[in-house]
Short mmCIF file of C-alpha atoms and ligand atoms in Angstrom, two decimals:
data_model
loop_
_atom_site.label_atom_id
_atom_site.label_comp_id
_atom_site.label_asym_id
_atom_site.label_seq_id
_atom_site.Cartn_x
_atom_site.Cartn_y
_atom_site.Cartn_z
CA MET R 17 109.79 95.20 67.14
CA GLU R 18 113.54 95.14 66.54
CA HIS R 19 114.60 93.86 69.96
CA SER R 20 114.29 90.09 69.86
CA PHE R 21 114.95 89.61 73.60
CA LEU R 22 111.56 91.21 74.33
CA LYS R 23 109.81 88.05 73.12
CA LYS R 24 111.54 86.10 75.88
CA LEU R 25 109.89 88.42 78.40
CA GLY R 26 106.47 87.98 76.81
CA ILE R 27 106.39 91.48 75.28
CA GLU R 28 104.49 91.75 72.00
CA LYS R 29 104.01 94.63 69.58
CA GLU R 30 100.77 95.42 71.36
CA ASN R 31 100.21 94.30 74.95
CA SER R 32 97.39 94.31 77.42
CA GLY R 33 98.14 96.58 80.36
CA ILE R 34 95.60 95.01 82.68
CA CYS R 35 96.00 91.69 84.41
CA ALA R 36 93.44 90.42 86.93
CA GLY R 37 93.96 87.08 88.67
CA GLY R 38 96.52 85.99 86.09
CA VAL R 39 94.22 86.81 83.14
CA TRP R 40 95.17 89.57 80.70
CA LEU R 41 92.06 91.62 80.00
CA LYS R 42 91.30 93.45 76.82
CA GLY R 43 91.74 96.95 78.18
CA SER R 44 89.13 99.41 76.95
CA GLY R 45 91.32 102.46 77.57
CA GLU R 46 93.59 104.31 75.19
CA ILE R 47 96.71 102.94 73.56
CA LEU R 48 99.91 103.96 75.32
CA ASP R 49 103.23 103.84 73.47
CA SER R 50 106.37 102.97 75.33
CA ILE R 51 109.14 105.20 74.01
CA ASN R 52 112.86 104.56 74.07
CA PRO R 53 114.23 107.83 75.50
CA ALA R 54 117.59 107.28 73.80
CA THR R 55 115.99 107.46 70.34
CA GLY R 56 112.50 108.88 70.79
CA GLN R 57 111.24 105.77 68.94
CA LYS R 58 108.40 103.53 70.00
CA ILE R 59 109.39 100.16 71.52
CA ALA R 60 105.91 98.63 71.74
CA SER R 61 102.42 99.69 72.73
CA VAL R 62 100.06 98.93 75.56
CA ARG R 63 96.28 98.91 75.71
CA GLN R 64 95.43 100.64 78.94
CA GLY R 65 92.58 99.85 81.29
CA ASN R 66 89.87 102.08 82.62
CA ALA R 67 87.29 102.02 85.40
CA ASN R 68 85.55 98.82 84.18
CA GLU R 69 88.64 96.69 84.18
CA TYR R 70 89.74 98.27 87.44
CA GLU R 71 86.79 96.58 89.17
CA GLU R 72 87.88 93.20 87.85
CA VAL R 73 91.40 93.77 89.11
CA ILE R 74 90.21 94.67 92.60
CA THR R 75 87.86 91.69 92.73
CA ALA R 76 90.70 89.35 91.77
CA ALA R 77 92.92 90.85 94.46
CA GLN R 78 90.18 90.52 97.08
CA GLU R 79 89.51 86.89 96.26
CA ALA R 80 93.18 85.97 96.22
CA PHE R 81 93.66 87.68 99.59
CA LYS R 82 91.11 85.39 101.25
CA LEU R 83 93.19 82.33 100.35
CA TRP R 84 96.69 83.79 100.48
CA ARG R 85 96.32 85.14 104.04
CA ASN R 86 95.74 81.60 105.32
CA LEU R 87 98.84 80.13 103.71
CA PRO R 88 101.56 79.98 106.41
CA ALA R 89 104.15 82.73 105.96
CA PRO R 90 107.08 80.33 105.32
CA LYS R 91 105.04 78.72 102.53
CA ARG R 92 104.42 82.16 101.05
CA GLY R 93 108.17 82.68 101.28
CA GLU R 94 108.80 79.53 99.26
CA ILE R 95 106.72 80.97 96.43
CA VAL R 96 108.56 84.31 96.66
CA ARG R 97 111.79 82.31 96.35
CA GLU R 98 110.54 81.00 93.00
CA LEU R 99 109.94 84.59 91.90
CA ARG R 100 113.49 85.38 92.95
CA ASN R 101 114.84 82.55 90.82
CA GLU R 102 112.94 83.84 87.79
CA PHE R 103 114.32 87.36 88.30
CA ALA R 104 117.82 85.85 88.45
CA GLN R 105 117.20 83.78 85.33
CA TYR R 106 115.99 86.79 83.34
CA LYS R 107 118.28 89.37 84.94
CA LYS R 108 120.00 90.22 81.68
CA GLU R 109 116.79 90.57 79.66
CA LEU R 110 114.90 92.45 82.35
CA GLY R 111 117.88 94.75 82.99
CA THR R 112 118.12 95.46 79.27
CA LEU R 113 114.42 96.25 79.12
CA VAL R 114 114.78 98.70 82.02
CA SER R 115 117.65 100.42 80.16
CA LEU R 116 115.73 100.49 76.91
CA GLU R 117 112.53 101.81 78.41
CA VAL R 118 113.78 104.37 80.95
CA GLY R 119 117.27 105.10 79.64
CA LYS R 120 119.36 104.19 82.67
CA ILE R 121 122.72 102.66 81.78
CA ILE R 122 122.83 98.89 81.52
CA ALA R 123 124.86 98.45 84.74
CA GLU R 124 122.09 100.29 86.59
CA GLY R 125 119.37 98.46 84.67
CA GLU R 126 120.77 95.12 85.76
CA GLY R 127 121.47 96.57 89.20
CA GLU R 128 117.80 97.17 89.54
CA ILE R 129 116.98 93.52 88.89
CA GLN R 130 119.64 92.65 91.47
CA GLU R 131 117.79 94.92 93.89
CA ALA R 132 114.62 92.88 93.25
CA ILE R 133 116.57 89.65 93.78
CA ASP R 134 118.04 90.96 97.05
CA MET R 135 114.61 92.06 98.13
CA ALA R 136 113.20 88.59 97.45
CA ASP R 137 116.00 86.99 99.49
CA TYR R 138 115.22 89.37 102.31
CA ALA R 139 111.48 88.62 102.11
CA VAL R 140 112.07 84.86 102.11
CA GLY R 141 114.18 85.17 105.28
CA LEU R 142 111.55 87.37 106.84
CA SER R 143 108.85 84.81 106.08
CA ARG R 144 110.52 82.48 108.59
CA SER R 145 111.45 85.09 111.14
CA PHE R 146 108.68 87.67 111.54
CA PRO R 147 109.29 89.00 115.02
CA GLY R 148 106.52 89.46 117.56
CA LYS R 149 106.24 90.75 121.09
CA VAL R 150 105.22 89.00 124.28
CA LEU R 151 104.48 91.58 126.97
CA PRO R 152 104.19 91.12 130.72
CA SER R 153 100.56 91.24 131.83
CA GLU R 154 99.83 93.00 135.14
CA ARG R 155 97.07 90.50 135.82
CA PRO R 156 97.76 87.11 137.39
CA GLU R 157 97.55 84.08 135.11
CA HIS R 158 97.21 86.18 131.99
CA HIS R 159 99.30 86.22 128.84
CA MET R 160 99.63 89.29 126.67
CA TYR R 161 101.17 89.34 123.20
CA GLU R 162 100.89 90.75 119.72
CA ILE R 163 99.81 89.00 116.54
CA TRP R 164 100.49 90.54 113.13
CA HIS R 165 97.88 89.73 110.53
CA PRO R 166 97.86 90.31 106.78
CA LEU R 167 96.34 93.70 106.01
CA GLY R 168 94.42 93.15 102.77
CA PRO R 169 94.95 93.97 99.10
CA VAL R 170 97.60 96.67 98.88
CA GLY R 171 97.82 99.38 96.20
CA ILE R 172 101.31 99.98 94.82
CA ILE R 173 101.99 103.05 92.68
CA THR R 174 105.50 103.34 91.25
CA ALA R 175 107.52 105.95 89.35
CA PHE R 176 109.45 105.55 86.09
CA ASN R 177 112.94 105.81 87.55
CA PHE R 178 112.92 102.51 89.45
CA PRO R 179 110.35 100.62 87.41
CA ILE R 180 110.95 97.24 89.05
CA ALA R 181 113.01 97.69 92.23
CA VAL R 182 110.48 99.88 94.03
CA TRP R 183 107.69 97.48 93.07
CA ALA R 184 109.85 94.69 94.53
CA TRP R 185 110.38 96.58 97.82
CA ASN R 186 106.64 96.69 98.25
CA ALA R 187 105.34 93.61 96.49
CA LEU R 188 107.71 91.02 97.87
CA ILE R 189 107.31 92.18 101.46
CA ALA R 190 103.53 92.49 101.00
CA ALA R 191 103.49 88.95 99.56
CA VAL R 192 105.21 87.31 102.53
CA CYS R 193 103.02 89.38 104.86
CA GLY R 194 99.99 87.66 103.29
CA ASP R 195 98.66 90.57 101.23
CA SER R 196 97.54 90.53 97.63
CA MET R 197 98.18 93.65 95.54
CA VAL R 198 97.29 95.92 92.67
CA TRP R 199 100.17 97.61 90.89
CA LYS R 200 99.84 100.84 88.96
CA PRO R 201 103.22 101.47 87.33
CA SER R 202 104.35 104.68 85.67
CA SER R 203 103.03 105.29 82.16
CA GLU R 204 106.69 105.85 81.17
CA ALA R 205 107.63 102.26 82.02
CA PRO R 206 104.70 99.99 81.18
CA LEU R 207 106.69 97.25 79.44
CA THR R 208 108.92 96.58 82.44
CA ALA R 209 105.77 96.17 84.52
CA ILE R 210 104.19 93.83 81.96
CA ALA R 211 107.34 91.67 81.80
CA THR R 212 107.39 91.50 85.61
CA GLN R 213 103.71 90.59 85.67
CA HIS R 214 104.33 87.71 83.25
CA ILE R 215 106.87 86.30 85.69
CA CYS R 216 104.46 86.70 88.61
CA ASN R 217 101.69 84.98 86.65
CA ARG R 218 103.92 82.05 85.74
CA VAL R 219 105.00 81.44 89.32
CA LEU R 220 101.80 82.25 91.17
CA SER R 221 99.38 80.40 88.90
CA LYS R 222 101.39 77.18 89.35
CA HIS R 223 100.39 77.33 93.01
CA GLY R 224 96.81 78.50 92.49
CA PHE R 225 97.47 82.06 93.68
CA ALA R 226 97.44 83.99 90.41
CA GLY R 227 95.43 86.84 91.94
CA VAL R 228 98.09 87.80 94.48
CA CYS R 229 99.84 90.12 92.00
CA ASN R 230 97.66 92.20 89.68
CA LEU R 231 98.46 94.95 87.23
CA ALA R 232 96.49 98.04 86.27
CA ILE R 233 98.11 100.31 83.68
CA GLY R 234 96.04 103.36 82.93
CA PRO R 235 95.80 107.11 83.36
CA SER R 236 95.90 108.51 86.89
CA GLU R 237 92.27 109.67 86.66
CA ASP R 238 91.04 106.17 85.83
CA ILE R 239 93.33 104.08 87.98
CA GLY R 240 95.45 106.10 90.44
CA GLU R 241 92.62 108.25 91.77
CA LYS R 242 90.31 105.27 92.01
CA MET R 243 92.90 103.42 94.06
CA ALA R 244 93.32 106.40 96.38
CA SER R 245 89.64 106.52 97.28
CA ASP R 246 89.03 102.75 97.30
CA ARG R 247 88.27 101.38 100.78
CA ARG R 248 89.10 97.90 99.54
CA LEU R 249 92.77 98.91 99.49
CA PRO R 250 93.68 99.51 103.16
CA LEU R 251 97.19 100.63 102.22
CA ILE R 252 98.43 102.72 99.32
CA SER R 253 102.18 102.74 98.88
CA ALA R 254 103.10 105.50 96.43
CA THR R 255 106.34 106.81 94.98
CA GLY R 256 106.44 110.10 93.09
CA SER R 257 106.42 113.86 93.51
CA CYS R 258 105.59 115.74 96.72
CA ASN R 259 102.50 117.15 95.00
CA MET R 260 101.21 113.73 94.06
CA GLY R 261 101.90 112.50 97.60
CA LYS R 262 100.09 115.41 99.23
CA LYS R 263 96.90 114.70 97.24
CA MET R 264 97.24 110.98 97.78
CA ALA R 265 97.66 111.38 101.55
CA GLN R 266 94.55 113.56 101.77
CA THR R 267 92.33 111.26 99.71
CA VAL R 268 93.45 108.11 101.50
CA ALA R 269 93.12 109.75 104.93
CA GLU R 270 89.56 110.76 104.10
CA ARG R 271 88.62 107.08 104.16
CA PHE R 272 90.98 106.30 107.08
CA GLY R 273 93.28 104.25 104.86
CA LYS R 274 97.02 104.09 105.39
CA THR R 275 99.66 105.55 103.10
CA LEU R 276 103.31 104.73 102.66
CA LEU R 277 104.86 107.62 100.79
CA GLU R 278 108.25 107.93 99.18
CA LEU R 279 108.31 111.40 97.62
CA GLY R 280 110.83 114.01 96.58
CA GLY R 281 114.37 114.40 97.80
CA ASN R 282 116.71 117.38 97.82
CA ASN R 283 119.80 115.66 99.02
CA ALA R 284 123.04 117.31 100.04
CA ILE R 285 126.59 116.13 100.52
CA ILE R 286 128.62 118.13 102.99
CA VAL R 287 132.35 118.06 102.25
CA MET R 288 134.49 119.23 105.17
CA ASP R 289 138.04 120.55 104.87
CA ASP R 290 139.40 117.33 106.39
CA ALA R 291 137.63 115.02 103.92
CA THR R 292 139.39 112.66 101.54
CA LEU R 293 138.56 114.47 98.32
CA ASP R 294 139.06 111.47 96.01
CA THR R 295 136.36 109.54 97.84
CA ALA R 296 134.07 112.55 97.94
CA ILE R 297 134.41 113.23 94.21
CA GLN R 298 133.67 109.63 93.22
CA SER R 299 130.58 109.65 95.39
CA ILE R 300 129.39 113.02 94.13
CA LEU R 301 129.80 111.87 90.55
CA PHE R 302 127.70 108.74 91.08
CA GLY R 303 125.15 110.60 93.19
CA ALA R 304 124.68 113.56 90.83
CA VAL R 305 125.22 112.06 87.38
CA GLY R 306 124.08 108.45 87.96
CA THR R 307 120.63 107.70 86.49
CA ALA R 308 121.02 111.13 84.82
CA GLY R 309 120.05 112.78 88.10
CA GLN R 310 116.67 111.05 88.14
CA ARG R 311 116.79 109.25 91.48
CA CYS R 312 114.94 110.53 94.49
CA THR R 313 118.29 110.04 96.24
CA THR R 314 120.24 112.02 93.61
CA THR R 315 122.79 114.43 95.05
CA ARG R 316 121.40 117.89 94.29
CA ARG R 317 123.50 120.08 96.57
CA ILE R 318 127.15 120.10 97.60
CA ILE R 319 127.88 122.06 100.74
CA ALA R 320 131.63 122.50 100.54
CA HIS R 321 133.89 123.94 103.23
CA LYS R 322 135.37 127.18 101.90
CA LYS R 323 138.93 125.87 102.32
CA ILE R 324 138.44 123.04 99.80
CA LYS R 325 135.63 124.46 97.65
CA ASP R 326 137.78 125.67 94.74
CA GLU R 327 139.80 122.48 94.57
CA LEU R 328 136.63 120.42 94.75
CA ILE R 329 135.08 122.40 91.90
CA SER R 330 138.09 122.07 89.63
CA ARG R 331 138.45 118.32 90.25
CA LEU R 332 134.74 117.74 89.91
CA THR R 333 134.64 119.68 86.64
CA LEU R 334 137.44 117.48 85.33
CA ALA R 335 135.47 114.37 86.30
CA TYR R 336 132.29 115.75 84.64
CA LYS R 337 134.23 116.36 81.41
CA GLN R 338 135.00 112.65 81.26
CA VAL R 339 131.40 111.49 81.58
CA SER R 340 130.48 109.65 78.41
CA ILE R 341 126.91 110.44 77.42
CA GLY R 342 125.03 108.24 74.99
CA ASP R 343 123.37 104.90 74.34
CA PRO R 344 122.54 103.41 77.74
CA LEU R 345 123.02 99.89 76.35
CA ASP R 346 126.65 100.63 75.51
CA THR R 347 128.74 99.52 78.49
CA ASN R 348 131.07 102.51 78.03
CA THR R 349 128.28 105.00 78.65
CA LEU R 350 128.04 106.66 82.06
CA MET R 351 124.99 108.80 81.48
CA GLY R 352 121.93 108.02 79.39
CA PRO R 353 119.06 110.31 78.38
CA LEU R 354 116.36 111.92 80.48
CA ILE R 355 113.03 110.14 80.43
CA ASN R 356 111.23 112.37 77.90
CA GLU R 357 111.07 115.70 76.12
CA LYS R 358 109.17 117.26 78.99
CA ALA R 359 111.99 116.41 81.39
CA VAL R 360 114.49 118.12 79.06
CA ASN R 361 112.31 121.23 78.88
CA THR R 362 111.86 121.27 82.65
CA MET R 363 115.63 121.16 83.07
CA MET R 364 116.17 123.97 80.56
CA HIS R 365 113.54 126.13 82.27
CA ALA R 366 115.11 125.42 85.64
CA LEU R 367 118.49 126.58 84.31
CA GLU R 368 116.96 129.82 83.01
CA GLN R 369 115.45 130.43 86.40
CA ILE R 370 118.70 129.56 88.17
CA LYS R 371 120.54 132.16 86.09
CA LYS R 372 117.89 134.76 86.91
CA GLU R 373 118.33 133.99 90.59
CA GLY R 374 122.10 134.55 90.48
CA GLY R 375 123.29 130.98 89.91
CA LYS R 376 126.39 130.61 87.74
CA ILE R 377 126.68 127.64 85.41
CA LEU R 378 130.20 126.26 85.77
CA PHE R 379 129.76 123.23 83.54
CA GLY R 380 127.16 121.70 81.20
CA GLY R 381 123.63 123.00 80.99
CA GLU R 382 123.02 122.03 77.38
CA LYS R 383 120.50 120.02 75.50
CA LEU R 384 122.33 117.75 73.06
CA ASP R 385 121.58 118.14 69.40
CA ARG R 386 120.87 114.50 68.57
CA GLU R 387 117.93 112.08 68.64
CA GLY R 388 116.63 111.15 72.07
CA PHE R 389 116.40 113.23 75.23
CA PHE R 390 120.02 113.93 76.09
CA VAL R 391 121.46 116.76 78.17
CA THR R 392 124.85 117.48 79.69
CA PRO R 393 125.28 117.09 83.45
CA THR R 394 125.46 120.51 85.01
CA ILE R 395 127.37 122.16 87.85
CA VAL R 396 126.02 125.43 89.24
CA LEU R 397 127.69 127.77 91.70
CA ALA R 398 124.72 128.83 93.80
CA PRO R 399 124.16 131.73 96.17
CA LYS R 400 122.85 130.54 99.53
CA ASP R 401 119.51 132.28 99.24
CA MET R 402 118.63 131.12 95.72
CA PRO R 403 114.92 130.11 95.76
CA MET R 404 115.55 127.31 93.20
CA LEU R 405 117.57 125.48 95.87
CA GLU R 406 114.23 124.53 97.40
CA LYS R 407 113.03 122.75 94.28
CA GLU R 408 113.69 119.22 93.20
CA THR R 409 114.36 119.37 89.45
CA PHE R 410 114.49 115.75 88.31
CA ALA R 411 117.60 116.25 86.18
CA PRO R 412 121.40 116.27 86.60
CA ILE R 413 121.79 119.76 88.07
CA LEU R 414 124.24 119.98 90.95
CA TYR R 415 124.45 123.10 93.12
CA ILE R 416 127.69 124.03 94.87
CA LEU R 417 127.29 125.99 98.08
CA GLU R 418 129.92 127.24 100.46
CA CYS R 419 130.02 126.81 104.24
CA GLU R 420 132.42 127.91 106.96
CA SER R 421 131.62 125.34 109.63
CA LEU R 422 129.83 122.05 110.14
CA ASP R 423 127.06 123.78 112.11
CA GLU R 424 126.36 126.06 109.20
CA ALA R 425 126.49 123.13 106.77
CA ILE R 426 123.99 121.13 108.83
CA GLU R 427 121.68 124.12 108.93
CA MET R 428 121.85 124.37 105.14
CA ASN R 429 121.35 120.62 104.77
CA ASN R 430 118.18 120.84 106.86
CA SER R 431 116.86 124.09 105.41
CA VAL R 432 114.88 122.51 102.54
CA SER R 433 111.39 121.08 102.82
CA GLN R 434 112.35 117.55 101.73
CA GLY R 435 114.20 115.14 104.02
CA LEU R 436 115.26 111.98 102.22
CA SER R 437 119.02 111.47 102.07
CA SER R 438 122.13 113.27 103.27
CA ALA R 439 125.86 112.64 103.48
CA LEU R 440 128.94 114.01 105.18
CA PHE R 441 132.53 113.55 104.03
CA THR R 442 134.95 113.95 106.89
CA ASN R 443 137.76 112.16 108.70
CA ASN R 444 136.94 113.81 111.99
CA VAL R 445 135.07 111.71 114.51
CA GLN R 446 133.48 114.74 116.22
CA ASN R 447 132.09 115.97 112.90
CA GLU R 448 130.78 112.52 112.11
CA HIS R 449 128.87 112.12 115.34
CA LYS R 450 127.59 115.67 115.34
CA PHE R 451 126.08 114.99 111.91
CA LEU R 452 124.44 111.82 113.28
CA SER R 453 123.23 113.46 116.51
CA PRO R 454 119.74 114.86 117.18
CA GLU R 455 121.03 118.28 116.08
CA GLY R 456 122.55 116.78 112.93
CA SER R 457 120.93 115.75 109.66
CA ASP R 458 117.12 115.71 109.72
CA CYS R 459 116.88 113.18 106.87
CA GLY R 460 115.71 109.56 106.81
CA ILE R 461 119.13 108.53 105.48
CA ALA R 462 122.40 109.93 106.85
CA ASN R 463 125.65 108.58 105.42
CA VAL R 464 129.26 109.24 106.35
CA ASN R 465 131.90 108.99 103.62
CA ILE R 466 129.29 107.45 101.31
CA GLY R 467 127.12 109.43 98.90
CA THR R 468 123.39 110.05 99.11
CA SER R 469 122.19 107.42 96.63
CA GLY R 470 122.54 103.68 96.21
CA ALA R 471 121.07 102.47 99.50
CA GLU R 472 121.09 98.74 100.24
CA ILE R 473 117.76 97.00 100.71
CA GLY R 474 118.42 95.79 104.28
CA GLY R 475 117.82 99.22 105.80
CA ALA R 476 114.53 101.08 105.97
CA PHE R 477 114.31 103.44 102.99
CA GLY R 478 112.45 106.73 103.13
CA GLY R 479 112.54 110.24 104.51
CA GLU R 480 111.03 112.94 106.65
CA LYS R 481 109.11 116.17 106.01
CA GLU R 482 107.77 116.48 102.45
CA THR R 483 109.47 113.21 101.50
CA GLY R 484 106.41 111.69 103.13
CA GLY R 485 107.62 109.81 106.20
CA GLY R 486 107.24 106.31 104.75
CA ARG R 487 109.79 103.52 105.17
CA GLU R 488 110.12 100.75 102.61
CA ALA R 489 112.36 97.73 101.94
CA GLY R 490 114.27 96.39 104.97
CA SER R 491 114.34 96.77 108.77
CA ASP R 492 110.81 96.77 110.21
CA SER R 493 109.15 98.25 107.08
CA TRP R 494 107.06 95.05 106.88
CA LYS R 495 104.88 96.41 109.69
CA ALA R 496 103.21 98.81 107.23
CA TYR R 497 101.81 95.83 105.31
CA MET R 498 100.22 94.14 108.34
CA ARG R 499 97.72 94.91 111.04
CA ARG R 500 98.61 94.51 114.69
CA GLN R 501 96.41 92.73 117.17
CA THR R 502 97.04 92.95 120.90
CA VAL R 503 95.90 89.76 122.57
CA THR R 504 95.30 89.08 126.27
CA VAL R 505 94.47 85.55 127.41
CA ASN R 506 93.19 84.67 130.86
CA TYR R 507 94.43 81.13 131.44
CA SER R 508 93.08 80.86 134.99
CA LYS R 509 89.66 79.44 135.74
CA LYS R 510 88.93 82.55 137.82
CA PRO R 511 86.80 85.52 136.79
CA PRO R 512 88.87 88.05 134.84
CA ALA R 513 90.98 90.42 136.89
CA LEU R 514 90.54 93.98 135.69
CA SER R 515 93.51 96.17 134.88
CA GLN R 516 94.17 99.46 136.64
CA GLY R 517 92.99 97.72 139.85
CA ILE R 518 89.34 98.35 139.06
CA GLN R 519 86.80 96.35 141.07
CA PHE R 520 83.55 95.98 139.19
CA GLY R 521 80.38 94.14 140.14
CA THR R 522 81.71 92.60 143.36
CA PRO R 523 80.55 94.35 146.55
CA LYS R 524 83.41 96.02 148.40
CA LYS R 525 84.18 94.60 151.86
CA LYS R 526 83.48 97.12 154.58
C1 UN1 D 29 114.26 106.16 94.04
O1 UN1 D 29 114.96 106.93 93.42
O2 UN1 D 29 113.00 106.26 94.02
O3 UN1 D 29 119.09 104.40 97.16
C2 UN1 D 29 114.79 105.00 94.80
C3 UN1 D 29 118.95 104.42 95.94
C4 UN1 D 29 118.17 103.29 95.30
C5 UN1 D 29 116.71 103.56 95.35
C6 UN1 D 29 116.27 104.88 94.83
N1 UN1 D 29 118.48 102.06 95.96
O4 UN1 D 29 119.43 105.30 95.23
#
């Protein structure tokens, strides 16, 4: 292993991918290699788990839950604060590992650790401020209120593109809510998960709660599908494709479990003729090229007003020409590789199809002739009725569409089956509020003069339609990780008064 910093994170040449109750098990599954997408070379390998070890993981999570749920929430918060401090201490190393393993540029790799730190801060605050409702009872001398209880061990399934931040959205909130958890990370980012698990073990075992965070790396058939049908996991929070989410939702619903789904996006930026183009171009560049187009919030479509479309295209093309592509660990790089060979092939096939459907490639569209999985970011002039516009290709392909009015642009924004993020660039207050009105954007995120990606953790993150409907991170997303109990207390010494005015068992006076 040539990267010495990995030792600091507890990463060896060969690692166990299964951790139950703070104990690394000898996984009996196949060896999985973690590949650096910038070189195609192996970083280290992981011994995966299978169905046998899965049972041990679940048992550990169940046992930990019984103790953890009784620890007062602010005390749970104090332990999450210690996790936060470890993330801050190892921010550089963890950020570098993210870059190395999934190819996002180092600024974004470290940004992801910052997202986990922010999330921990948020969770610690929440641990002392969980809101609750007291409701007026219609009965005399009765109190009515709600109590939120921990839900149980939670299943967390994450994708490669945010290998730690999306875990943090779920895990840190679940932890302060009193839940234990089982994490199945992407097979493309096992080392980041193992490094994170080492931190969790260090902090949690000090307090006797090692089983709160557990790790299960293994193939979907052995681990993911088991989690989906496992009644011992009352909630499955899953990030990934719409197809994965559809199957997951069905399997979990079959056993009346809950799902929290964060699936595909097909996000558009509308640029009106009154927009400040400099701001729009900067945001489009970050949204479409950032993370090499592999965020669920990536900008995939530009809906440009016909009056500014040509200028926008020529300025955007100029900006694309200046994007430095290369080693994600080099601070001068703006765009790293795609995650793997398959992703490159998918992009190339998508471009073939786009051309067949009448799309015109204005810039990019190439696979780079060098080691690793590099492509050039691509701009496509797209006809409005191009079927490929419906598809989320997880690659830096940006479609330019033309509109004549805001109404038409909103219709185009909403015409796809996904509903995650959306943005409008305008300096007109009527446009702005129309976009944010009930007849405006139908997405879970609607931004004005800000691009589609890069959401802060304080808001609820997620989207409508085939994006899955889940909300994670801030706002009241914590409710998904708890169960609600409505409580009514009769504090009189009298027999209970019945609601709806019902008299029962006492003879009516004539
Ligand atoms: C994702 O791509 O799955 O808003 C999450 C953003 C990030 C999260 C993206 N904070 O772009």
